[in-house]
Amino acid sequence: MIDDAFDCRPAINDSCKDIEALKDMKLGNEEWNILDKIRGILRPFEKFTEYVSREQPSIQMLARMYNEVGLLLQQISRKQGPYTNIDSGLVSAVKKGKETFDKYYGLLEEHDLYYIATILDPRVKTK
């Protein structure tokens, strides 16, 4: 949806300029930049959502996705890698989300079933 907003940015700006009721809603360059950073943060979540929606997700994939999301949230909250220039307000929001994530991730770690399923899945090669 954010991608659609960027695709339609000129039309959105024109509409906000031309329609009196929308004039106060026009986004400035700073707001578009923040929205672009939000888009970058959300892109990996879109990938996971599409995978779960299209494929038949397996229990072993759940553990893998949780690990990837955990690493992503950690990277963002520490402003590492491609997230070094993330706005502090976004970092605060991600840290709050990470608190909730950590709570549920803790539940995953309490049960060895997820990891056993990963090891027993013939599609997963172990060395």
Short mmCIF file of C-alpha atoms in Angstrom, two decimals:
data_model
loop_
_atom_site.label_atom_id
_atom_site.label_comp_id
_atom_site.label_asym_id
_atom_site.label_seq_id
_atom_site.Cartn_x
_atom_site.Cartn_y
_atom_site.Cartn_z
CA MET A 1 0.00 0.00 0.00
CA ILE A 2 2.88 2.37 0.74
CA ASP A 3 4.35 1.44 -2.64
CA ASP A 4 1.05 2.51 -4.20
CA ALA A 5 1.28 5.86 -2.41
CA PHE A 6 4.75 6.41 -3.87
CA ASP A 7 3.54 5.40 -7.32
CA CYS A 8 0.72 7.94 -7.01
CA ARG A 9 2.74 10.62 -5.21
CA PRO A 10 2.28 13.32 -7.87
CA ALA A 11 -1.49 12.70 -8.00
CA ILE A 12 -1.73 12.68 -4.20
CA ASN A 13 0.18 15.95 -3.96
CA ASP A 14 -1.98 17.53 -6.68
CA SER A 15 -5.18 16.39 -4.99
CA CYS A 16 -4.06 17.76 -1.64
CA LYS A 17 -3.17 21.04 -3.30
CA ASP A 18 -6.40 21.35 -5.31
CA ILE A 19 -9.01 20.11 -2.83
CA GLU A 20 -9.57 22.48 0.07
CA ALA A 21 -10.51 19.73 2.55
CA LEU A 22 -7.20 17.93 1.88
CA LYS A 23 -4.79 20.88 2.03
CA ASP A 24 -3.80 20.21 5.64
CA MET A 25 -3.08 16.56 4.79
CA LYS A 26 -0.43 17.21 2.14
CA LEU A 27 2.81 15.43 2.96
CA GLY A 28 6.04 17.39 2.81
CA ASN A 29 9.39 15.98 1.67
CA GLU A 30 10.36 15.13 5.26
CA GLU A 31 7.15 13.11 5.72
CA TRP A 32 7.67 11.30 2.41
CA ASN A 33 11.21 10.43 3.56
CA ILE A 34 9.89 9.01 6.85
CA LEU A 35 7.27 7.05 4.94
CA ASP A 36 10.01 5.66 2.71
CA LYS A 37 11.94 4.49 5.78
CA ILE A 38 8.79 2.87 7.17
CA ARG A 39 8.40 1.12 3.83
CA GLY A 40 11.95 -0.23 4.17
CA ILE A 41 11.23 -1.52 7.68
CA LEU A 42 7.99 -3.21 6.61
CA ARG A 43 9.29 -4.83 3.40
CA PRO A 44 10.66 -7.99 5.10
CA PHE A 45 7.35 -8.43 6.92
CA GLU A 46 5.58 -8.31 3.57
CA LYS A 47 7.84 -11.13 2.35
CA PHE A 48 6.95 -13.33 5.34
CA THR A 49 3.25 -12.53 5.05
CA GLU A 50 3.23 -13.44 1.36
CA TYR A 51 5.05 -16.70 2.09
CA VAL A 52 2.59 -17.74 4.78
CA SER A 53 -0.35 -16.75 2.57
CA ARG A 54 0.83 -18.57 -0.58
CA GLU A 55 2.69 -21.61 0.60
CA GLN A 56 1.79 -24.27 3.07
CA PRO A 57 3.86 -23.04 5.98
CA SER A 58 5.55 -25.70 8.04
CA ILE A 59 6.37 -25.60 11.71
CA GLN A 60 10.09 -25.52 10.91
CA MET A 61 9.61 -22.43 8.74
CA LEU A 62 7.93 -20.68 11.68
CA ALA A 63 11.09 -20.99 13.75
CA ARG A 64 13.21 -19.72 10.87
CA MET A 65 10.92 -16.74 10.24
CA TYR A 66 10.90 -15.87 13.94
CA ASN A 67 14.70 -15.90 13.96
CA GLU A 68 14.89 -13.67 10.88
CA VAL A 69 12.34 -11.22 12.28
CA GLY A 70 14.21 -11.14 15.59
CA LEU A 71 17.48 -10.32 13.85
CA LEU A 72 15.76 -7.66 11.76
CA LEU A 73 14.21 -5.96 14.79
CA GLN A 74 17.53 -6.10 16.59
CA GLN A 75 19.30 -4.51 13.62
CA ILE A 76 16.74 -1.70 13.42
CA SER A 77 16.67 -1.02 17.16
CA ARG A 78 20.50 -0.83 17.18
CA LYS A 79 20.56 1.24 13.97
CA GLN A 80 22.84 -1.25 12.23
CA GLY A 81 23.33 -2.14 8.57
CA PRO A 82 20.86 -0.44 6.22
CA TYR A 83 19.07 1.07 9.24
CA THR A 84 21.85 3.40 10.45
CA ASN A 85 19.93 6.52 9.39
CA ILE A 86 16.55 5.52 10.81
CA ASP A 87 14.70 8.30 12.63
CA SER A 88 14.77 7.97 16.44
CA GLY A 89 10.95 7.98 16.53
CA LEU A 90 10.88 4.93 14.28
CA VAL A 91 13.56 3.24 16.38
CA SER A 92 11.41 3.82 19.48
CA ALA A 93 8.39 2.28 17.74
CA VAL A 94 10.45 -0.73 16.64
CA LYS A 95 11.80 -1.18 20.18
CA LYS A 96 8.22 -1.30 21.50
CA GLY A 97 7.32 -3.85 18.84
CA LYS A 98 10.45 -5.84 19.73
CA GLU A 99 9.29 -6.06 23.36
CA THR A 100 6.09 -7.75 22.22
CA PHE A 101 8.00 -9.92 19.75
CA ASP A 102 10.42 -11.03 22.47
CA LYS A 103 7.49 -12.11 24.64
CA TYR A 104 6.16 -14.41 21.90
CA TYR A 105 9.62 -15.53 20.84
CA GLY A 106 10.19 -16.62 24.43
CA LEU A 107 7.18 -18.92 24.09
CA LEU A 108 8.73 -20.42 20.97
CA GLU A 109 12.01 -21.05 22.75
CA GLU A 110 10.23 -22.79 25.65
CA HIS A 111 9.12 -25.60 23.37
CA ASP A 112 11.69 -27.77 21.64
CA LEU A 113 9.01 -29.00 19.23
CA TYR A 114 9.79 -26.23 16.72
CA TYR A 115 13.48 -27.08 16.63
CA ILE A 116 12.89 -30.83 16.56
CA ALA A 117 10.52 -30.33 13.61
CA THR A 118 13.23 -28.37 11.84
CA ILE A 119 15.78 -31.12 12.31
CA LEU A 120 13.36 -33.88 11.28
CA ASP A 121 12.11 -32.05 8.18
CA PRO A 122 13.72 -33.82 5.21
CA ARG A 123 13.80 -30.53 3.28
CA VAL A 124 16.29 -29.14 5.77
CA LYS A 125 19.87 -30.28 5.40
CA THR A 126 22.04 -30.39 8.51
CA LYS A 127 25.79 -30.68 8.54
#
